[in-house]
Amino acid sequence: MAKQTRPVKAANLHSIEQSEFYKLLVNSIQDYAIFLLDTGGNVASWNLGAQKLKGYTPQDIIGSHFSIFYTAEDKKTDKPGRELALCNIYGHIEDEGWRVRKDGTTFWANVVITALRNKAGEIIGYAKITRDLTERKQHEDALHAANEKLTQQRFELEELNSYKDEFISLASHQLRTPASGVKQFLGLLLEGYAGELTPTQTTYVQRAYESNDRQIDLVNSLLRVAQVDAGKVILNRTPVDICALVRDVVDEQKDAFKRRKQTVHIAASAQPIIAWVDAMRFRMVLENLVDNASKYTSPGGTITISVKQRKDTVAIGIKDSGVGIDEESLPKLFTKFSRIPNLLSDSVGGSGLGLYWASKVIGLHGGRIVVTSKPGKGSTFTVITPKE
C-alpha cells in the first residue's frame, strides 16, 4: 500500500509526539514497538523498539498504512480495518497473530491498540504497542504437539490395555473350565472311586490336586483383576454386620491356624457394627488379608483382628506377629504382580494379585487399606470403609 502523506488531525498527534515525556518514554524502550497511528491508520511516529522489531527506519515507515505489518491473508479479510473499527467502539483491542517484518520474515506478535481522544471525546489517532512472542509461541506449539502425541499414545495404550483385559478374561474362562474338570477327577481318585491307591500314588495325586488348586486360584485371580481393571465390577451393597463377618472369616480358616499353631484374637463388639458393603467381595478381601497374615507369620505366632466403629467409617485391623515389611517395599504392596521377598515368601507362593485386587475393591467402596509394618515386628493391614 502506498504511503499516505496527509494524516488526519496530524497537529494533535504531532503535539503528543513532541512532548518530552512521550519522547523519553518511547525511546528508552527497545523491547516493544511503540508508535502512533493517525485516524486513517497511517504510522505517525516510530521508536527504536519498533525499528529493532520490524526492521523499518522512521524514514521508511512514517506515513505508511499500518496494514503493511499484516500477512496477505489478514489483508485480504481487512483485519487491520476491523481492528480499528473495534477500537473505535471499545476504546482498545488486544490481539495475537503473525506479523511481517520489512525483510518478509514473520513473527508472532501481541498487539494492543488504544484509541486516543481529545478533550471533546473525538478520536485523534491510536497508540499501538507490539511485542514479539515468537519464542513463547514456539514453546506453546511444541507443547501442544507433544500433548497431542501423548494423548494419541494414551488412547493407543488404553486400546492395548482393553485388548489385554479381554484376552485375560477370555483365557481365564477357557482355562478355568478344564482345570475345574481336572480337579474333580483328581478328587474322585483321592476318594477311592477308581479303586484304592497305593501310598505313592496317593502322594502323587495329592500333589497334582494341590497344584491344580493353585492353578485355579491363579486363573480366578486373573479373571477378577481383569474385571476390576475393565470397570466391570458393580457392587451390590447391603447392610452387613462387620463383626459377624470377621468371626465367620476366622472360623472358616481355623484349620489353617490350628495347623500352624497360631493364636487368633478377635477384638470386636458383641453388638452389630453395620456397614453397607458388597458382602461377597468384602468378605473375599478380609479372607485374603487374614490368610496373608497367617501365611507370613511363623508357627506359634499371634494374629489379632479388631473392628472399630468411627463416626462415618468402620476400621478392620488385621495385625500379625510375622516377618514384617521394610519401608522401601511398602509402596509396592498394592501394585500388580508385586511380591515382596522375605524369609517366608518362597514357601508361601502367590501371584502378587491379591492385594492389588483387594485395594481396588475397597477403593470402589470409597475406602482404603492402610499398612504399617517393620521387619521382624509384624504388620498391620487396616481396611477403612464408609458405613454407607
Short mmCIF file of C-alpha atoms in Angstrom, two decimals:
data_model
loop_
_atom_site.label_atom_id
_atom_site.label_comp_id
_atom_site.label_asym_id
_atom_site.label_seq_id
_atom_site.Cartn_x
_atom_site.Cartn_y
_atom_site.Cartn_z
CA MET A 1 0.00 0.00 0.00
CA ALA A 2 1.36 3.43 -0.94
CA LYS A 3 2.36 5.97 1.68
CA GLN A 4 -0.31 8.36 2.86
CA THR A 5 1.14 11.87 3.28
CA ARG A 6 -1.99 13.55 4.69
CA PRO A 7 -2.52 12.16 8.22
CA VAL A 8 -5.83 13.13 9.78
CA LYS A 9 -5.56 15.66 12.60
CA ALA A 10 -1.79 15.49 12.39
CA ALA A 11 -1.40 18.59 14.55
CA ASN A 12 -2.89 16.89 17.55
CA LEU A 13 -0.72 13.81 17.09
CA HIS A 14 2.33 15.97 16.50
CA SER A 15 1.84 17.61 19.89
CA ILE A 16 1.72 14.19 21.56
CA GLU A 17 4.80 13.03 19.70
CA GLN A 18 6.80 16.13 20.52
CA SER A 19 6.10 16.06 24.28
CA GLU A 20 9.33 15.47 26.19
CA PHE A 21 7.74 12.86 28.44
CA TYR A 22 6.47 10.87 25.46
CA LYS A 23 9.85 11.01 23.70
CA LEU A 24 11.67 9.91 26.86
CA LEU A 25 9.25 7.04 27.42
CA VAL A 26 9.11 5.51 23.97
CA ASN A 27 12.77 5.98 23.04
CA SER A 28 14.04 4.31 26.19
CA ILE A 29 12.08 1.10 25.48
CA GLN A 30 13.62 -1.20 22.88
CA ASP A 31 11.86 -4.48 23.62
CA TYR A 32 8.49 -3.14 22.48
CA ALA A 33 7.42 -1.41 19.30
CA ILE A 34 5.58 1.72 20.45
CA PHE A 35 4.22 4.12 17.85
CA LEU A 36 1.29 6.33 16.92
CA LEU A 37 -1.22 5.95 14.11
CA ASP A 38 -3.33 8.78 12.73
CA THR A 39 -7.08 8.34 12.33
CA GLY A 40 -6.56 6.79 8.91
CA GLY A 41 -4.26 4.10 10.30
CA ASN A 42 -1.03 5.64 8.98
CA VAL A 43 2.19 5.48 11.04
CA ALA A 44 2.83 8.86 12.67
CA SER A 45 5.76 8.04 14.97
CA TRP A 46 8.38 5.31 15.33
CA ASN A 47 10.54 4.29 18.32
CA LEU A 48 13.80 2.33 18.49
CA GLY A 49 11.93 -0.76 19.67
CA ALA A 50 9.75 -0.65 16.55
CA GLN A 51 12.80 -0.30 14.32
CA LYS A 52 14.51 -3.21 16.06
CA LEU A 53 11.43 -5.45 15.90
CA LYS A 54 10.10 -4.67 12.44
CA GLY A 55 13.24 -3.59 10.59
CA TYR A 56 11.97 -0.24 9.27
CA THR A 57 13.67 3.09 9.92
CA PRO A 58 11.44 6.11 10.63
CA GLN A 59 12.17 7.37 7.10
CA ASP A 60 10.99 4.01 5.67
CA ILE A 61 7.72 3.74 7.51
CA ILE A 62 6.27 7.05 8.74
CA GLY A 63 3.27 7.89 6.56
CA SER A 64 2.69 4.26 5.54
CA HIS A 65 -0.51 2.45 6.45
CA PHE A 66 -0.07 0.03 9.35
CA SER A 67 -1.55 -2.82 7.28
CA ILE A 68 1.98 -3.22 5.89
CA PHE A 69 2.75 -5.24 9.03
CA TYR A 70 -0.01 -7.80 8.38
CA THR A 71 0.10 -11.02 6.40
CA ALA A 72 -1.51 -11.28 2.96
CA GLU A 73 -4.30 -13.42 4.45
CA ASP A 74 -5.09 -10.77 7.08
CA LYS A 75 -5.06 -8.01 4.49
CA LYS A 76 -7.46 -9.99 2.31
CA THR A 77 -10.01 -10.09 5.14
CA ASP A 78 -9.25 -6.45 6.09
CA LYS A 79 -8.18 -7.39 9.59
CA PRO A 80 -6.40 -4.02 10.11
CA GLY A 81 -9.58 -2.12 9.30
CA ARG A 82 -11.68 -4.33 11.54
CA GLU A 83 -9.29 -3.80 14.43
CA LEU A 84 -9.53 -0.02 14.18
CA ALA A 85 -13.31 -0.25 13.93
CA LEU A 86 -13.46 -2.34 17.10
CA CYS A 87 -11.05 0.05 18.78
CA ASN A 88 -13.39 2.95 17.96
CA ILE A 89 -16.23 1.06 19.69
CA TYR A 90 -14.46 -0.40 22.73
CA GLY A 91 -11.60 2.05 23.22
CA HIS A 92 -8.88 -0.56 22.82
CA ILE A 93 -8.27 -4.05 21.48
CA GLU A 94 -5.69 -6.75 22.10
CA ASP A 95 -4.77 -9.41 19.57
CA GLU A 96 -2.17 -12.06 18.87
CA GLY A 97 -1.16 -13.25 15.44
CA TRP A 98 1.52 -13.39 12.77
CA ARG A 99 3.04 -10.08 11.66
CA VAL A 100 5.50 -9.30 8.85
CA ARG A 101 8.91 -7.58 9.10
CA LYS A 102 10.50 -5.44 6.41
CA ASP A 103 12.55 -8.40 5.14
CA GLY A 104 9.39 -10.53 4.76
CA THR A 105 10.00 -12.78 7.75
CA THR A 106 7.16 -13.27 10.20
CA PHE A 107 6.95 -13.20 13.99
CA TRP A 108 4.20 -13.94 16.50
CA ALA A 109 3.03 -10.65 17.92
CA ASN A 110 0.97 -9.49 20.85
CA VAL A 111 -0.64 -6.23 19.78
CA VAL A 112 -2.51 -3.64 21.85
CA ILE A 113 -4.18 -0.72 20.04
CA THR A 114 -5.71 2.10 22.10
CA ALA A 115 -7.87 4.91 20.71
CA LEU A 116 -6.63 8.41 21.62
CA ARG A 117 -9.30 11.07 22.19
CA ASN A 118 -9.10 14.83 22.70
CA LYS A 119 -10.97 16.71 25.40
CA ALA A 120 -14.06 16.78 23.20
CA GLY A 121 -14.04 13.00 23.01
CA GLU A 122 -13.03 12.92 19.35
CA ILE A 123 -10.62 10.24 18.19
CA ILE A 124 -7.37 11.89 17.09
CA GLY A 125 -5.36 8.72 16.47
CA TYR A 126 -4.21 5.43 18.02
CA ALA A 127 -1.36 4.24 20.24
CA LYS A 128 -0.02 0.85 19.16
CA ILE A 129 2.24 -1.43 21.21
CA THR A 130 3.65 -4.61 19.69
CA ARG A 131 5.61 -7.32 21.49
CA ASP A 132 7.45 -10.27 19.91
CA LEU A 133 6.18 -13.52 21.45
CA THR A 134 7.59 -15.88 18.80
CA GLU A 135 9.65 -17.86 21.29
CA ARG A 136 6.66 -18.35 23.58
CA LYS A 137 4.53 -19.33 20.58
CA GLN A 138 7.11 -21.92 19.51
CA HIS A 139 7.18 -23.37 23.03
CA GLU A 140 3.36 -23.46 23.13
CA ASP A 141 3.19 -25.13 19.72
CA ALA A 142 5.81 -27.68 20.75
CA LEU A 143 3.94 -28.33 23.99
CA HIS A 144 0.65 -28.66 22.11
CA ALA A 145 2.21 -31.09 19.64
CA ALA A 146 3.73 -33.11 22.49
CA ASN A 147 0.39 -33.12 24.30
CA GLU A 148 -1.42 -34.33 21.18
CA LYS A 149 1.19 -37.06 20.76
CA LEU A 150 0.82 -38.11 24.39
CA THR A 151 -2.96 -38.09 24.03
CA GLN A 152 -2.72 -40.32 20.97
CA GLN A 153 -0.32 -42.63 22.79
CA ARG A 154 -2.68 -42.73 25.77
CA PHE A 155 -5.56 -43.77 23.51
CA GLU A 156 -3.38 -46.44 21.93
CA LEU A 157 -2.28 -47.73 25.36
CA GLU A 158 -5.87 -47.76 26.58
CA GLU A 159 -6.85 -49.74 23.49
CA LEU A 160 -3.99 -52.18 24.04
CA ASN A 161 -4.91 -52.45 27.70
CA SER A 162 -8.50 -53.19 26.72
CA TYR A 163 -7.30 -55.94 24.39
CA LYS A 164 -5.14 -57.28 27.20
CA ASP A 165 -8.05 -57.33 29.64
CA GLU A 166 -10.26 -59.06 27.07
CA PHE A 167 -7.54 -61.63 26.43
CA ILE A 168 -7.03 -62.31 30.14
CA SER A 169 -10.77 -62.62 30.67
CA LEU A 170 -11.19 -64.97 27.72
CA ALA A 171 -8.11 -67.01 28.61
CA SER A 172 -9.21 -67.23 32.26
CA HIS A 173 -12.65 -68.52 31.29
CA GLN A 174 -11.15 -71.03 28.89
CA LEU A 175 -8.56 -72.22 31.41
CA ARG A 176 -10.91 -72.44 34.36
CA THR A 177 -13.28 -74.94 32.74
CA PRO A 178 -10.73 -77.73 32.02
CA ALA A 179 -8.88 -77.01 35.28
CA SER A 180 -12.10 -77.49 37.24
CA GLY A 181 -12.66 -80.78 35.41
CA VAL A 182 -9.16 -81.97 36.31
CA LYS A 183 -9.80 -81.07 39.94
CA GLN A 184 -12.99 -83.13 40.02
CA PHE A 185 -11.32 -86.23 38.58
CA LEU A 186 -8.33 -85.93 40.90
CA GLY A 187 -10.74 -85.63 43.81
CA LEU A 188 -12.53 -88.78 42.71
CA LEU A 189 -9.20 -90.64 42.62
CA LEU A 190 -8.30 -89.46 46.12
CA GLU A 191 -11.70 -90.53 47.44
CA GLY A 192 -11.25 -94.05 46.05
CA TYR A 193 -13.90 -94.03 43.33
CA ALA A 194 -11.42 -95.65 40.92
CA GLY A 195 -10.10 -98.15 43.42
CA GLU A 196 -7.70 -97.96 46.30
CA LEU A 197 -4.46 -96.11 45.59
CA THR A 198 -1.06 -97.10 46.84
CA PRO A 199 0.66 -94.67 49.24
CA THR A 200 2.92 -93.49 46.41
CA GLN A 201 0.00 -92.98 44.04
CA THR A 202 -1.89 -91.07 46.75
CA THR A 203 1.11 -88.77 47.25
CA TYR A 204 1.40 -88.04 43.53
CA VAL A 205 -2.33 -87.46 43.05
CA GLN A 206 -2.45 -85.24 46.15
CA ARG A 207 0.38 -83.11 44.78
CA ALA A 208 -1.36 -82.89 41.41
CA TYR A 209 -4.60 -81.90 43.16
CA GLU A 210 -2.82 -79.11 45.12
CA SER A 211 -1.01 -77.85 42.01
CA ASN A 212 -4.29 -77.80 40.12
CA ASP A 213 -5.90 -75.92 43.01
CA ARG A 214 -3.19 -73.24 42.80
CA GLN A 215 -3.73 -73.00 39.07
CA ILE A 216 -7.46 -72.43 39.56
CA ASP A 217 -6.69 -69.77 42.19
CA LEU A 218 -4.37 -68.00 39.74
CA VAL A 219 -6.94 -68.16 36.94
CA ASN A 220 -9.63 -66.78 39.28
CA SER A 221 -7.28 -64.00 40.39
CA LEU A 222 -6.52 -63.05 36.79
CA LEU A 223 -10.22 -63.01 35.97
CA ARG A 224 -11.10 -60.85 38.97
CA VAL A 225 -8.29 -58.39 38.19
CA ALA A 226 -9.31 -58.20 34.52
CA GLN A 227 -12.88 -57.41 35.55
CA VAL A 228 -11.95 -54.72 38.06
CA ASP A 229 -9.45 -53.11 35.64
CA ALA A 230 -12.08 -53.07 32.90
CA GLY A 231 -14.51 -51.29 35.22
CA LYS A 232 -16.97 -54.18 35.06
CA VAL A 233 -17.30 -54.67 38.82
CA ILE A 234 -20.65 -53.37 40.07
CA LEU A 235 -21.03 -53.50 43.83
CA ASN A 236 -24.14 -54.99 45.34
CA ARG A 237 -24.26 -53.13 48.64
CA THR A 238 -26.33 -54.42 51.54
CA PRO A 239 -26.20 -53.76 55.29
CA VAL A 240 -23.62 -56.19 56.73
CA ASP A 241 -22.63 -56.82 60.34
CA ILE A 242 -18.85 -56.46 60.03
CA CYS A 243 -18.21 -58.07 63.45
CA ALA A 244 -20.14 -61.19 62.46
CA LEU A 245 -18.40 -61.25 59.08
CA VAL A 246 -14.96 -61.15 60.72
CA ARG A 247 -15.86 -64.00 63.10
CA ASP A 248 -17.13 -66.06 60.17
CA VAL A 249 -13.91 -65.49 58.18
CA VAL A 250 -11.77 -66.52 61.16
CA ASP A 251 -13.91 -69.59 61.81
CA GLU A 252 -13.56 -70.61 58.17
CA GLN A 253 -9.75 -70.54 58.44
CA LYS A 254 -9.46 -72.12 61.87
CA ASP A 255 -7.95 -75.34 60.45
CA ALA A 256 -5.08 -73.37 58.91
CA PHE A 257 -4.49 -71.54 62.22
CA LYS A 258 -4.52 -74.86 64.06
CA ARG A 259 -2.12 -76.46 61.61
CA ARG A 260 0.29 -73.54 62.04
CA LYS A 261 -0.24 -73.47 65.82
CA GLN A 262 -1.19 -69.81 65.67
CA THR A 263 -3.32 -67.91 68.16
CA VAL A 264 -6.06 -65.63 66.83
CA HIS A 265 -7.68 -62.89 68.90
CA ILE A 266 -10.81 -61.04 67.80
CA ALA A 267 -11.42 -57.62 69.34
CA ALA A 268 -14.91 -56.80 68.16
CA SER A 269 -18.11 -55.58 69.75
CA ALA A 270 -20.78 -58.13 70.64
CA GLN A 271 -23.25 -55.61 69.20
CA PRO A 272 -23.55 -55.40 65.40
CA ILE A 273 -21.45 -52.80 63.59
CA ILE A 274 -23.21 -52.23 60.30
CA ALA A 275 -21.68 -51.03 57.03
CA TRP A 276 -23.22 -51.02 53.56
CA VAL A 277 -20.83 -53.17 51.56
CA ASP A 278 -20.79 -55.81 48.84
CA ALA A 279 -20.87 -58.78 51.21
CA MET A 280 -19.28 -61.30 48.85
CA ARG A 281 -16.39 -59.11 47.66
CA PHE A 282 -15.79 -57.53 51.07
CA ARG A 283 -15.58 -61.00 52.58
CA MET A 284 -13.05 -62.03 49.92
CA VAL A 285 -10.89 -59.02 50.81
CA LEU A 286 -10.91 -59.97 54.50
CA GLU A 287 -10.22 -63.62 53.65
CA ASN A 288 -7.22 -62.53 51.61
CA LEU A 289 -5.80 -60.29 54.33
CA VAL A 290 -6.36 -62.81 57.15
CA ASP A 291 -4.88 -65.61 55.04
CA ASN A 292 -1.81 -63.46 54.29
CA ALA A 293 -1.40 -62.63 57.98
CA SER A 294 -1.37 -66.33 58.77
CA LYS A 295 0.94 -67.33 55.92
CA TYR A 296 3.53 -64.69 56.75
CA THR A 297 3.52 -65.43 60.47
CA SER A 298 5.74 -68.22 61.73
CA PRO A 299 4.20 -71.20 63.60
CA GLY A 300 3.27 -70.24 67.14
CA GLY A 301 2.66 -66.59 66.21
CA THR A 302 -0.30 -64.38 67.03
CA ILE A 303 -2.88 -62.64 64.87
CA THR A 304 -5.24 -60.00 66.24
CA ILE A 305 -8.28 -58.79 64.31
CA SER A 306 -10.12 -55.70 65.53
CA VAL A 307 -13.29 -53.97 64.42
CA LYS A 308 -13.71 -50.32 65.40
CA GLN A 309 -16.63 -48.02 64.68
CA ARG A 310 -15.90 -44.41 63.92
CA LYS A 311 -18.19 -41.51 63.07
CA ASP A 312 -18.70 -42.31 59.40
CA THR A 313 -16.44 -45.32 58.86
CA VAL A 314 -15.62 -48.80 60.09
CA ALA A 315 -12.00 -49.86 60.52
CA ILE A 316 -10.96 -53.54 60.44
CA GLY A 317 -7.39 -54.09 61.59
CA ILE A 318 -5.52 -57.35 60.89
CA LYS A 319 -2.33 -57.38 62.97
CA ASP A 320 0.21 -60.20 62.86
CA SER A 321 3.50 -61.01 64.54
CA GLY A 322 5.05 -62.12 61.27
CA VAL A 323 8.12 -61.29 59.20
CA GLY A 324 7.11 -57.68 58.53
CA ILE A 325 7.85 -55.47 55.55
CA ASP A 326 10.64 -52.94 55.08
CA GLU A 327 9.71 -49.30 54.47
CA GLU A 328 11.01 -49.23 50.88
CA SER A 329 8.75 -52.15 49.91
CA LEU A 330 5.53 -50.72 51.34
CA PRO A 331 4.62 -48.65 48.24
CA LYS A 332 4.92 -51.80 46.07
CA LEU A 333 2.42 -53.84 48.09
CA PHE A 334 -0.67 -52.92 46.10
CA THR A 335 0.88 -53.00 42.62
CA LYS A 336 0.01 -55.72 40.16
CA PHE A 337 2.17 -58.89 40.29
CA SER A 338 4.25 -57.45 43.11
CA ARG A 339 5.72 -59.89 45.61
CA ILE A 340 7.90 -58.70 48.48
CA PRO A 341 10.88 -61.01 49.18
CA ASN A 342 11.19 -62.20 52.77
CA LEU A 343 12.02 -65.32 54.79
CA LEU A 344 8.64 -66.94 54.04
CA SER A 345 7.89 -65.69 50.51
CA ASP A 346 9.31 -68.76 48.76
CA SER A 347 7.29 -71.21 50.82
CA VAL A 348 4.10 -69.10 50.68
CA GLY A 349 3.98 -68.61 46.92
CA GLY A 350 1.26 -66.48 45.32
CA SER A 351 0.59 -64.44 42.19
CA GLY A 352 1.02 -60.92 43.55
CA LEU A 353 -2.55 -60.07 42.55
CA GLY A 354 -4.46 -60.49 45.81
CA LEU A 355 -3.55 -57.18 47.45
CA TYR A 356 -3.91 -55.31 44.15
CA TRP A 357 -7.44 -56.63 43.72
CA ALA A 358 -8.29 -56.04 47.39
CA SER A 359 -7.21 -52.39 47.22
CA LYS A 360 -9.26 -51.86 44.06
CA VAL A 361 -12.39 -53.36 45.62
CA ILE A 362 -12.06 -51.32 48.81
CA GLY A 363 -11.47 -48.25 46.62
CA LEU A 364 -14.76 -48.96 44.83
CA HIS A 365 -16.41 -48.88 48.26
CA GLY A 366 -14.94 -45.42 48.80
CA GLY A 367 -12.46 -46.74 51.35
CA ARG A 368 -8.77 -47.57 51.57
CA ILE A 369 -6.30 -50.06 53.02
CA VAL A 370 -3.59 -48.65 55.30
CA VAL A 371 -0.43 -50.63 56.13
CA THR A 372 2.07 -50.20 58.95
CA SER A 373 4.96 -52.63 59.31
CA LYS A 374 8.52 -53.20 60.49
CA PRO A 375 10.80 -56.07 59.52
CA GLY A 376 10.71 -58.75 62.20
CA LYS A 377 7.96 -56.93 64.11
CA GLY A 378 4.92 -57.89 62.08
CA SER A 379 2.41 -55.92 60.01
CA THR A 380 -1.00 -54.33 60.45
CA PHE A 381 -3.37 -54.03 57.49
CA THR A 382 -6.29 -51.74 58.27
CA VAL A 383 -9.34 -51.71 55.99
CA ILE A 384 -11.27 -48.45 56.34
CA THR A 385 -14.67 -48.32 54.66
CA PRO A 386 -17.61 -45.89 54.85
CA LYS A 387 -20.64 -47.05 56.80
CA GLU A 388 -22.93 -46.06 53.94
#
